[in-house]
Amino acid sequence: AQSVTQPDIHITVSEGASLELRCNYSYGATPYLFWYVQSPGQGLQLLLKYFSGDTLVQGIKGFEAEFKRSQSSFNLRKPSVHWSDAAEYFCAVGANNNDMRFGAGTRLTVKP
Amino acid sequence: NAGVTQTPKFQVLKTGQSMTLQCAQDMNHEYMSWYRQDPGMGLRLIHYSVGAGITDQGEVPNGYNVSRSTTEDFPLRLLSAAPSQTSVYFCASSFGGPGELFFGEGSRLTVL
């Protein structure tokens, strides 16, 4: 069965600094990969997804992620973090919705 | 646009009580699902449905029942609540296949 590991439980960055959130997965074939964001008291919102093709995918709010098959990774990046990016971020992997596995999440704090 | 609507947002139960969490979506999505979110564990799939009249178990189905009589509604029933069911519950829907999941705002359940 597939699994997702987000090694960082909590990350703090200064506003304007760059950000990288790590995601490693285990899956038997080429997976479908997702990043979701959860603001406090809200449901999850899709940031971006990778199905096939270009391994660098662009998402909403200035986020991007790169699929690296050799490293089984799908790390999320943003060049310059804004205070409104403070939230919890979840990586997910699955061949279909019934099979989706979510990581434990990384909580992002943004310092002024 | 309502999207995915969950009720109630908060609920406190005593051990052994039963209750139903409601979920409705107005996007004509065939796929609907219930997740529970626990600290350090991400989201885990409880039950899902790929269309009216069709339901199936996810990763953690014990203690929960579902039914899907209409495309719009997908209630989650707790038959006899236990403290281990204290969690935040999310309903999500999708057009189907490995696509974007649209989440409700969550229902926080406490079982005493």
Coordinates of N, CA and C in Angstrom, one line a residue:
Chain A
A1 N 0.8 -1.2 0.0 CA 0.0 0.0 0.0 C 0.9 1.2 0.0
Q2 N 0.3 2.3 -0.6 CA 1.1 3.5 -0.7 C 1.2 4.2 0.7
S3 N 2.2 5.0 0.9 CA 2.3 5.8 2.1 C 3.0 7.1 1.7
V4 N 2.8 8.1 2.6 CA 3.4 9.4 2.4 C 4.0 9.8 3.7
T5 N 5.2 10.4 3.6 CA 6.0 10.9 4.8 C 6.3 12.4 4.6
Q6 N 5.9 13.1 5.6 CA 6.3 14.5 5.6 C 7.2 14.7 6.8
P7 N 8.5 14.8 6.6 CA 9.4 14.7 7.7 C 9.4 15.8 8.7
D8 N 8.9 17.0 8.3 CA 8.9 18.2 9.1 C 7.5 18.4 9.7
I9 N 7.4 18.3 11.0 CA 6.1 18.5 11.6 C 5.7 20.0 11.6
H10 N 6.8 20.8 11.9 CA 6.6 22.3 12.1 C 7.8 23.0 11.5
I11 N 7.5 24.0 10.7 CA 8.5 24.8 10.1 C 8.2 26.3 10.3
T12 N 9.2 27.1 10.7 CA 9.1 28.5 10.9 C 10.0 29.2 9.9
V13 N 9.4 30.1 9.1 CA 10.2 30.9 8.2 C 9.8 32.4 8.4
S14 N 10.8 33.3 8.0 CA 10.5 34.7 8.0 C 9.8 35.1 6.8
E15 N 8.9 36.1 6.9 CA 8.2 36.6 5.8 C 9.2 37.1 4.7
G16 N 9.0 36.7 3.5 CA 9.9 37.1 2.4 C 10.9 36.1 2.1
A17 N 11.1 35.1 3.0 CA 12.1 34.1 2.8 C 11.5 33.0 1.9
S18 N 12.4 32.2 1.4 CA 11.9 31.0 0.6 C 11.5 29.9 1.4
L19 N 10.7 29.0 0.9 CA 10.1 27.9 1.6 C 10.3 26.6 0.8
E20 N 10.6 25.5 1.5 CA 10.5 24.2 0.9 C 9.9 23.2 1.9
L21 N 8.9 22.6 1.6 CA 8.2 21.6 2.4 C 8.5 20.2 1.7
R22 N 8.9 19.3 2.5 CA 9.3 18.0 2.0 C 8.2 17.0 2.0
C23 N 8.2 16.1 1.0 CA 7.2 15.0 0.9 C 7.9 13.8 0.2
N24 N 7.9 12.7 0.9 CA 8.4 11.5 0.3 C 7.3 10.5 0.3
Y25 N 7.2 9.7 -0.8 CA 6.1 8.7 -0.9 C 6.6 7.3 -1.2
S26 N 5.8 6.4 -1.0 CA 6.1 5.0 -1.3 C 4.9 4.5 -2.2
Y27 N 5.1 4.1 -3.4 CA 4.1 3.7 -4.3 C 4.6 2.7 -5.3
G28 N 3.8 1.8 -5.7 CA 4.3 0.7 -6.6 C 4.4 1.2 -8.1
A29 N 3.7 2.2 -8.4 CA 3.8 2.7 -9.8 C 3.9 4.2 -9.8
T30 N 3.8 4.8 -11.0 CA 3.9 6.2 -11.0 C 2.6 6.8 -10.3
P31 N 2.8 7.5 -9.3 CA 1.6 8.0 -8.5 C 1.0 9.3 -9.0
Y32 N -0.2 9.5 -8.6 CA -0.8 10.9 -8.7 C -0.4 11.5 -7.4
L33 N 0.1 12.8 -7.5 CA 0.6 13.5 -6.3 C -0.1 14.8 -6.1
F34 N -0.4 15.2 -4.9 CA -1.1 16.4 -4.6 C -0.5 17.1 -3.4
W35 N -0.7 18.4 -3.4 CA -0.5 19.2 -2.2 C -1.7 20.0 -1.9
Y36 N -2.2 19.9 -0.6 CA -3.3 20.6 -0.1 C -2.9 21.5 1.0
V37 N -3.6 22.6 1.2 CA -3.4 23.5 2.3 C -4.6 23.7 3.2
Q38 N -4.4 23.7 4.5 CA -5.6 23.9 5.4 C -5.3 25.1 6.3
S39 N -6.1 26.1 6.1 CA -6.1 27.2 7.0 C -6.8 26.9 8.3
P40 N -6.5 27.6 9.4 CA -7.2 27.2 10.7 C -8.7 27.3 10.6
G41 N -9.3 26.2 11.1 CA -10.7 26.1 11.1 C -11.4 25.9 9.7
Q42 N -10.6 25.6 8.7 CA -11.1 25.4 7.4 C -10.9 24.0 6.9
G43 N -11.5 23.7 5.8 CA -11.2 22.4 5.1 C -10.0 22.5 4.3
L44 N -9.6 21.5 3.6 CA -8.4 21.5 2.8 C -8.7 22.0 1.4
Q45 N -7.7 22.7 0.8 CA -7.9 23.3 -0.5 C -6.7 22.8 -1.4
L46 N -7.0 22.4 -2.6 CA -5.9 21.9 -3.5 C -5.0 23.1 -3.9
L47 N -3.7 22.9 -3.7 CA -2.7 23.8 -4.2 C -2.2 23.5 -5.6
L48 N -1.9 22.2 -5.8 CA -1.4 21.7 -7.1 C -1.4 20.2 -7.1
K49 N -1.3 19.7 -8.3 CA -1.3 18.2 -8.5 C -0.3 17.8 -9.7
Y50 N 0.1 16.6 -9.6 CA 1.0 16.0 -10.6 C 0.4 14.7 -11.1
F51 N 0.1 14.6 -12.4 CA -0.4 13.4 -12.9 C 0.7 12.8 -13.9
S52 N 1.2 13.6 -14.7 CA 2.2 13.1 -15.7 C 2.8 14.3 -16.4
G53 N 3.8 14.1 -17.2 CA 4.4 15.2 -18.0 C 5.5 16.0 -17.2
D54 N 5.5 17.3 -17.4 CA 6.5 18.1 -16.8 C 6.6 17.9 -15.3
T55 N 7.7 17.6 -14.8 CA 7.9 17.3 -13.4 C 7.8 18.5 -12.5
L56 N 7.9 19.7 -13.0 CA 7.7 20.9 -12.2 C 6.3 21.4 -12.5
V57 N 5.5 21.4 -11.5 CA 4.1 21.9 -11.6 C 3.9 23.1 -10.9
Q58 N 3.1 24.0 -11.4 CA 2.7 25.3 -10.8 C 1.4 25.2 -10.2
G59 N 1.2 25.8 -9.1 CA -0.1 25.8 -8.4 C -0.6 27.2 -8.1
I60 N -1.6 27.2 -7.3 CA -2.1 28.5 -6.9 C -1.3 29.2 -5.8
K61 N -1.5 30.5 -5.6 CA -0.8 31.3 -4.6 C 0.7 31.3 -4.7
G62 N 1.2 31.1 -5.9 CA 2.6 31.2 -6.2 C 3.4 29.9 -5.8
F63 N 2.8 28.8 -5.5 CA 3.5 27.6 -5.1 C 3.8 26.8 -6.3
E64 N 4.9 26.0 -6.2 CA 5.3 25.0 -7.2 C 5.8 23.8 -6.5
A65 N 5.8 22.7 -7.2 CA 6.3 21.4 -6.7 C 7.1 20.7 -7.8
E66 N 8.1 19.9 -7.4 CA 8.8 19.2 -8.3 C 8.8 17.7 -8.0
F67 N 8.4 16.9 -9.0 CA 8.4 15.4 -8.8 C 9.7 14.9 -9.2
K68 N 10.3 14.2 -8.3 CA 11.6 13.5 -8.5 C 11.4 12.0 -8.3
R69 N 11.3 11.3 -9.4 CA 11.1 9.9 -9.3 C 12.2 9.1 -8.6
S70 N 13.4 9.5 -8.9 CA 14.6 8.8 -8.3 C 14.6 8.9 -6.8
Q71 N 14.1 10.0 -6.3 CA 14.1 10.3 -4.9 C 12.7 10.0 -4.2
S72 N 11.8 9.6 -5.0 CA 10.4 9.4 -4.5 C 9.9 10.6 -3.7
S73 N 10.1 11.8 -4.3 CA 9.8 13.0 -3.6 C 8.9 13.9 -4.4
F74 N 8.2 14.8 -3.7 CA 7.3 15.7 -4.4 C 7.3 17.0 -3.4
N75 N 8.4 17.7 -3.4 CA 8.6 18.8 -2.5 C 7.9 20.1 -3.0
L76 N 7.3 20.8 -2.1 CA 6.6 22.0 -2.3 C 7.5 23.2 -2.1
R77 N 7.5 24.2 -3.0 CA 8.3 25.4 -2.8 C 7.6 26.7 -3.1
K78 N 8.1 27.7 -2.5 CA 7.6 29.1 -2.7 C 8.8 30.0 -2.6
P79 N 9.0 30.9 -3.5 CA 10.2 31.7 -3.5 C 10.2 32.8 -2.4
S80 N 9.0 33.3 -2.0 CA 8.9 34.3 -1.1 C 7.6 34.2 -0.3
V81 N 7.7 33.9 1.0 CA 6.5 33.5 1.8 C 5.9 34.8 2.3
H82 N 4.5 34.7 2.3 CA 3.7 35.8 2.8 C 3.1 35.4 4.1
W83 N 2.8 36.4 5.0 CA 2.2 36.0 6.3 C 0.9 35.2 6.1
S84 N 0.2 35.4 5.0 CA -1.1 34.7 4.8 C -0.8 33.2 4.4
D85 N 0.4 32.8 4.2 CA 0.7 31.4 3.9 C 0.8 30.5 5.2
A86 N 0.7 31.1 6.3 CA 0.7 30.4 7.6 C -0.5 29.4 7.6
A87 N -0.2 28.1 7.7 CA -1.3 27.1 7.5 C -0.7 25.8 7.7
E88 N -1.5 24.7 7.6 CA -0.9 23.4 7.6 C -1.0 22.8 6.2
Y89 N 0.0 22.1 5.8 CA 0.2 21.7 4.4 C 0.2 20.1 4.4
F90 N -0.5 19.6 3.5 CA -0.6 18.1 3.4 C -0.2 17.6 2.0
C91 N 0.6 16.7 2.0 CA 1.0 16.0 0.7 C 0.1 14.7 0.7
A92 N -0.4 14.4 -0.5 CA -1.2 13.2 -0.7 C -0.8 12.4 -2.0
V93 N -1.0 11.1 -2.0 CA -0.6 10.3 -3.1 C -1.7 9.2 -3.3
G94 N -2.0 8.9 -4.5 CA -3.0 7.9 -4.8 C -3.2 7.7 -6.3
A95 N -3.7 6.5 -6.6 CA -4.0 6.2 -8.0 C -5.5 6.6 -8.3
N96 N -6.3 6.7 -7.2 CA -7.6 7.2 -7.4 C -8.1 7.7 -6.0
N97 N -9.3 8.4 -6.0 CA -9.7 9.0 -4.7 C -9.9 8.0 -3.6
N98 N -10.3 6.7 -4.0 CA -10.6 5.7 -3.0 C -9.3 5.3 -2.3
D99 N -8.2 5.5 -2.9 CA -6.9 5.0 -2.5 C -6.0 6.1 -2.0
M100 N -6.5 7.3 -1.8 CA -5.7 8.4 -1.4 C -5.1 8.3 0.0
R101 N -3.8 8.6 0.1 CA -3.2 8.6 1.4 C -2.6 9.9 1.6
F102 N -2.8 10.5 2.8 CA -2.4 11.8 3.2 C -1.2 11.7 4.2
G103 N -0.3 12.6 4.0 CA 0.8 12.7 5.0 C 0.2 13.3 6.3
A104 N 1.0 13.3 7.3 CA 0.6 13.8 8.6 C 0.6 15.3 8.7
G105 N 1.1 16.0 7.7 CA 1.0 17.4 7.6 C 2.2 18.1 8.2
T106 N 2.5 19.3 7.6 CA 3.6 20.2 8.1 C 2.9 21.6 8.4
R107 N 3.1 22.0 9.7 CA 2.5 23.3 10.1 C 3.5 24.4 9.8
L108 N 3.1 25.4 9.1 CA 4.0 26.5 8.7 C 3.7 27.7 9.5
T109 N 4.7 28.2 10.2 CA 4.5 29.5 10.9 C 5.4 30.5 10.2
V110 N 4.8 31.7 10.0 CA 5.6 32.8 9.3 C 5.8 33.9 10.3
K111 N 7.1 34.2 10.5 CA 7.5 35.3 11.4 C 7.5 36.6 10.6
P112 N 7.1 37.7 11.3 CA 7.1 39.0 10.6 C 8.5 39.6 10.4
Chain B
N1 N -21.8 30.2 -4.2 CA -21.6 28.7 -4.4 C -21.4 28.0 -3.0
A2 N -22.3 27.1 -2.7 CA -22.2 26.4 -1.4 C -21.0 25.4 -1.3
G3 N -20.8 24.6 -2.4 CA -19.8 23.6 -2.4 C -20.2 22.4 -1.6
V4 N -19.3 22.1 -0.6 CA -19.6 21.0 0.3 C -20.0 21.6 1.7
T5 N -21.1 21.2 2.2 CA -21.6 21.7 3.5 C -21.8 20.6 4.5
Q6 N -21.1 20.8 5.6 CA -21.2 19.9 6.7 C -21.9 20.4 7.9
T7 N -22.8 19.6 8.6 CA -23.4 20.0 9.8 C -23.4 18.8 10.7
P8 N -23.3 19.0 12.1 CA -23.0 20.3 12.7 C -21.5 20.6 12.6
K9 N -21.1 21.8 13.0 CA -19.7 22.1 13.1 C -19.0 21.6 14.3
F10 N -19.8 21.5 15.4 CA -19.3 21.1 16.7 C -20.4 20.2 17.3
Q11 N -19.9 19.1 18.0 CA -20.8 18.2 18.7 C -20.1 17.5 19.8
V12 N -20.8 17.5 21.0 CA -20.3 16.7 22.1 C -21.3 15.6 22.4
L13 N -20.7 14.4 22.5 CA -21.6 13.2 22.8 C -21.0 12.5 24.0
K14 N -21.9 11.7 24.6 CA -21.5 10.8 25.7 C -21.3 9.4 25.1
T15 N -20.4 8.7 25.7 CA -20.1 7.3 25.2 C -21.4 6.5 25.1
G16 N -21.6 5.9 23.9 CA -22.7 5.1 23.7 C -23.8 5.8 22.9
Q17 N -23.8 7.1 22.9 CA -24.8 7.8 22.1 C -24.6 7.6 20.6
S18 N -25.6 7.8 19.8 CA -25.5 7.8 18.4 C -25.8 9.2 17.8
M19 N -25.2 9.4 16.6 CA -25.5 10.7 15.9 C -25.2 10.5 14.5
T20 N -25.6 11.5 13.7 CA -25.3 11.5 12.3 C -24.7 12.9 11.9
L21 N -23.6 12.8 11.2 CA -23.0 14.0 10.6 C -23.5 14.1 9.2
Q22 N -24.0 15.3 8.9 CA -24.6 15.5 7.6 C -23.5 16.1 6.6
C23 N -23.6 15.7 5.3 CA -22.8 16.3 4.3 C -23.6 16.4 3.0
A24 N -23.6 17.6 2.4 CA -24.3 17.8 1.2 C -23.4 18.6 0.2
Q25 N -23.5 18.3 -1.0 CA -22.7 19.0 -2.1 C -23.6 19.4 -3.2
D26 N -23.4 20.5 -3.8 CA -24.2 21.0 -4.9 C -23.5 21.1 -6.2
M27 N -22.4 20.3 -6.4 CA -21.6 20.3 -7.6 C -21.9 19.1 -8.5
N28 N -22.9 18.3 -8.2 CA -23.2 17.2 -9.0 C -22.0 16.2 -9.0
H29 N -21.3 16.1 -8.0 CA -20.1 15.1 -7.9 C -20.6 13.7 -7.7
E30 N -20.1 12.8 -8.4 CA -20.4 11.4 -8.2 C -19.7 10.8 -6.9
Y31 N -18.5 11.3 -6.7 CA -17.7 10.7 -5.6 C -17.8 11.6 -4.4
M32 N -18.1 10.9 -3.3 CA -18.1 11.6 -2.0 C -17.4 10.7 -0.9
S33 N -16.9 11.3 0.1 CA -16.1 10.5 1.1 C -16.1 11.2 2.4
W34 N -15.8 10.4 3.4 CA -15.6 10.9 4.8 C -14.2 10.6 5.2
Y35 N -13.5 11.6 5.8 CA -12.2 11.4 6.5 C -12.3 11.8 7.9
R36 N -11.4 11.3 8.7 CA -11.2 11.8 10.0 C -9.8 12.3 10.1
Q37 N -9.6 13.4 10.9 CA -8.3 14.0 11.0 C -7.9 14.0 12.5
D38 N -6.8 13.4 12.8 CA -6.3 13.3 14.1 C -4.8 13.8 14.1
P39 N -4.5 14.5 15.2 CA -3.1 15.1 15.3 C -2.0 14.1 15.0
G40 N -1.1 14.5 14.1 CA 0.0 13.7 13.8 C -0.3 12.5 12.8
M41 N -1.5 12.4 12.4 CA -1.9 11.3 11.5 C -2.5 11.7 10.2
G42 N -2.6 12.9 9.9 CA -3.1 13.4 8.7 C -4.6 13.0 8.6
L43 N -5.1 12.8 7.4 CA -6.5 12.4 7.1 C -6.5 10.9 6.8
R44 N -7.5 10.3 7.3 CA -7.7 8.8 7.0 C -9.1 8.6 6.5
L45 N -9.2 7.8 5.5 CA -10.5 7.6 4.8 C -11.4 6.6 5.6
I46 N -12.6 7.0 5.9 CA -13.5 6.2 6.6 C -14.4 5.4 5.7
H47 N -15.2 6.1 4.9 CA -16.1 5.4 3.9 C -16.1 6.3 2.7
Y48 N -16.5 5.8 1.5 CA -16.6 6.6 0.3 C -17.8 6.0 -0.5
S49 N -18.2 6.8 -1.5 CA -19.2 6.4 -2.4 C -18.9 6.9 -3.8
V50 N -19.1 6.1 -4.8 CA -18.8 6.5 -6.1 C -20.1 6.8 -6.9
G51 N -21.2 6.8 -6.2 CA -22.5 7.2 -6.8 C -23.7 6.8 -5.9
A52 N -24.8 7.3 -6.2 CA -26.0 7.0 -5.4 C -26.2 5.5 -5.3
G53 N -26.4 5.0 -4.1 CA -26.7 3.6 -3.9 C -25.4 2.7 -3.8
I54 N -24.2 3.4 -3.9 CA -23.0 2.6 -3.9 C -22.1 3.2 -2.8
T55 N -21.7 2.4 -1.8 CA -20.8 2.8 -0.8 C -19.7 1.7 -0.6
D56 N -18.6 2.1 0.0 CA -17.6 1.1 0.3 C -16.7 1.6 1.5
Q57 N -16.0 0.7 2.1 CA -15.2 1.0 3.2 C -13.8 1.6 2.8
G58 N -13.3 2.5 3.7 CA -12.0 3.0 3.5 C -11.0 2.4 4.5
E59 N -10.1 3.2 4.9 CA -9.0 2.7 5.8 C -9.5 2.4 7.2
V60 N -10.4 3.2 7.7 CA -10.8 3.1 9.2 C -12.3 3.1 9.3
P61 N -13.1 2.1 8.8 CA -14.5 2.1 8.8 C -15.2 1.7 10.1
N62 N -14.5 1.0 11.0 CA -15.2 0.4 12.1 C -15.9 1.5 13.0
G63 N -17.2 1.2 13.3 CA -17.9 2.1 14.2 C -18.7 3.2 13.4
Y64 N -18.6 3.2 12.1 CA -19.3 4.1 11.3 C -20.1 3.5 10.2
N65 N -21.3 4.1 9.9 CA -22.1 3.6 8.8 C -22.4 4.8 7.8
V66 N -22.6 4.5 6.6 CA -22.9 5.5 5.6 C -24.0 4.9 4.7
S67 N -24.7 5.9 4.0 CA -25.6 5.5 2.9 C -25.6 6.6 1.9
R68 N -26.0 6.3 0.7 CA -26.0 7.4 -0.4 C -27.3 7.2 -1.2
S69 N -28.4 7.8 -0.7 CA -29.6 7.7 -1.4 C -29.8 8.7 -2.5
T70 N -29.0 9.8 -2.5 CA -29.1 10.8 -3.5 C -27.6 11.2 -3.9
T71 N -27.5 11.8 -5.0 CA -26.2 12.3 -5.4 C -25.6 13.4 -4.5
E72 N -26.6 14.2 -3.9 CA -26.1 15.3 -3.1 C -25.7 15.0 -1.7
D73 N -26.3 14.0 -1.1 CA -26.1 13.8 0.3 C -25.4 12.5 0.7
F74 N -24.5 12.6 1.7 CA -23.7 11.5 2.1 C -23.5 11.5 3.7
P75 N -24.5 11.1 4.4 CA -24.4 11.2 5.9 C -23.6 10.1 6.5
L76 N -22.9 10.5 7.6 CA -22.0 9.5 8.3 C -22.7 9.3 9.7
R77 N -22.9 8.0 10.0 CA -23.6 7.7 11.3 C -22.6 7.0 12.2
L78 N -22.6 7.5 13.4 CA -21.9 6.9 14.5 C -23.0 6.1 15.3
L79 N -22.8 4.8 15.4 CA -23.9 3.9 16.0 C -23.8 4.0 17.5
S80 N -22.6 3.9 18.1 CA -22.5 3.9 19.5 C -21.1 4.6 19.8
A81 N -21.2 5.9 20.1 CA -19.9 6.7 20.1 C -19.0 6.2 21.2
A82 N -17.7 6.2 20.8 CA -16.6 5.9 21.8 C -15.6 7.0 21.8
P83 N -14.9 7.2 23.0 CA -13.9 8.3 23.1 C -12.9 8.3 21.9
S84 N -12.6 7.1 21.4 CA -11.6 7.0 20.3 C -12.2 7.6 19.0
Q85 N -13.4 8.0 19.0 CA -14.0 8.6 17.8 C -14.0 10.2 17.9
T86 N -13.4 10.6 19.0 CA -13.1 12.1 19.1 C -12.2 12.5 18.0
S87 N -12.6 13.4 17.2 CA -11.8 13.7 16.0 C -12.4 14.9 15.3
V88 N -11.8 15.3 14.2 CA -12.4 16.3 13.3 C -12.7 15.5 12.0
Y89 N -13.9 15.6 11.6 CA -14.4 14.8 10.4 C -14.6 15.8 9.2
F90 N -14.1 15.3 8.1 CA -14.2 16.1 6.9 C -15.0 15.2 5.8
C91 N -15.9 15.9 5.2 CA -16.5 15.3 4.0 C -15.9 15.9 2.8
A92 N -15.7 15.1 1.7 CA -15.1 15.6 0.5 C -15.8 15.0 -0.7
S93 N -15.8 15.8 -1.8 CA -16.4 15.2 -3.0 C -15.5 15.5 -4.2
S94 N -15.8 14.8 -5.3 CA -15.0 15.0 -6.5 C -15.8 14.5 -7.7
F95 N -15.3 14.9 -8.9 CA -16.0 14.4 -10.1 C -15.7 12.9 -10.3
G96 N -14.6 12.4 -9.6 CA -14.3 11.0 -9.8 C -12.9 10.9 -10.3
G97 N -12.3 9.7 -10.2 CA -11.0 9.4 -10.6 C -10.0 10.2 -9.7
P98 N -8.8 10.2 -10.0 CA -7.8 10.8 -9.1 C -7.8 12.4 -9.3
G99 N -8.8 13.0 -9.0 CA -8.9 14.4 -9.2 C -8.9 15.2 -8.0
E100 N -9.2 16.5 -8.1 CA -9.3 17.4 -6.9 C -10.4 17.0 -6.0
L101 N -10.1 16.9 -4.8 CA -11.1 16.7 -3.7 C -11.5 18.1 -3.2
F102 N -12.8 18.3 -3.1 CA -13.4 19.5 -2.5 C -13.9 19.2 -1.1
F103 N -13.4 19.9 -0.1 CA -13.6 19.6 1.3 C -14.6 20.5 1.9
G104 N -15.4 20.0 2.8 CA -16.2 20.8 3.7 C -15.3 21.4 4.8
E105 N -15.9 22.2 5.6 CA -15.1 22.9 6.7 C -14.9 22.1 7.9
G106 N -15.4 20.9 8.0 CA -15.1 20.0 9.1 C -16.2 20.1 10.2
S107 N -16.2 18.9 10.9 CA -17.1 18.8 12.1 C -16.3 18.3 13.2
R108 N -16.2 19.1 14.3 CA -15.4 18.6 15.4 C -16.3 17.9 16.4
L109 N -15.9 16.6 16.6 CA -16.7 15.8 17.5 C -15.9 15.4 18.7
T110 N -16.5 15.6 19.9 CA -15.9 15.2 21.2 C -16.8 14.1 21.8
V111 N -16.2 13.0 22.2 CA -17.0 11.9 22.9 C -16.4 11.8 24.3
L112 N -17.3 12.0 25.2 CA -16.9 12.0 26.6 C -17.1 10.6 27.3

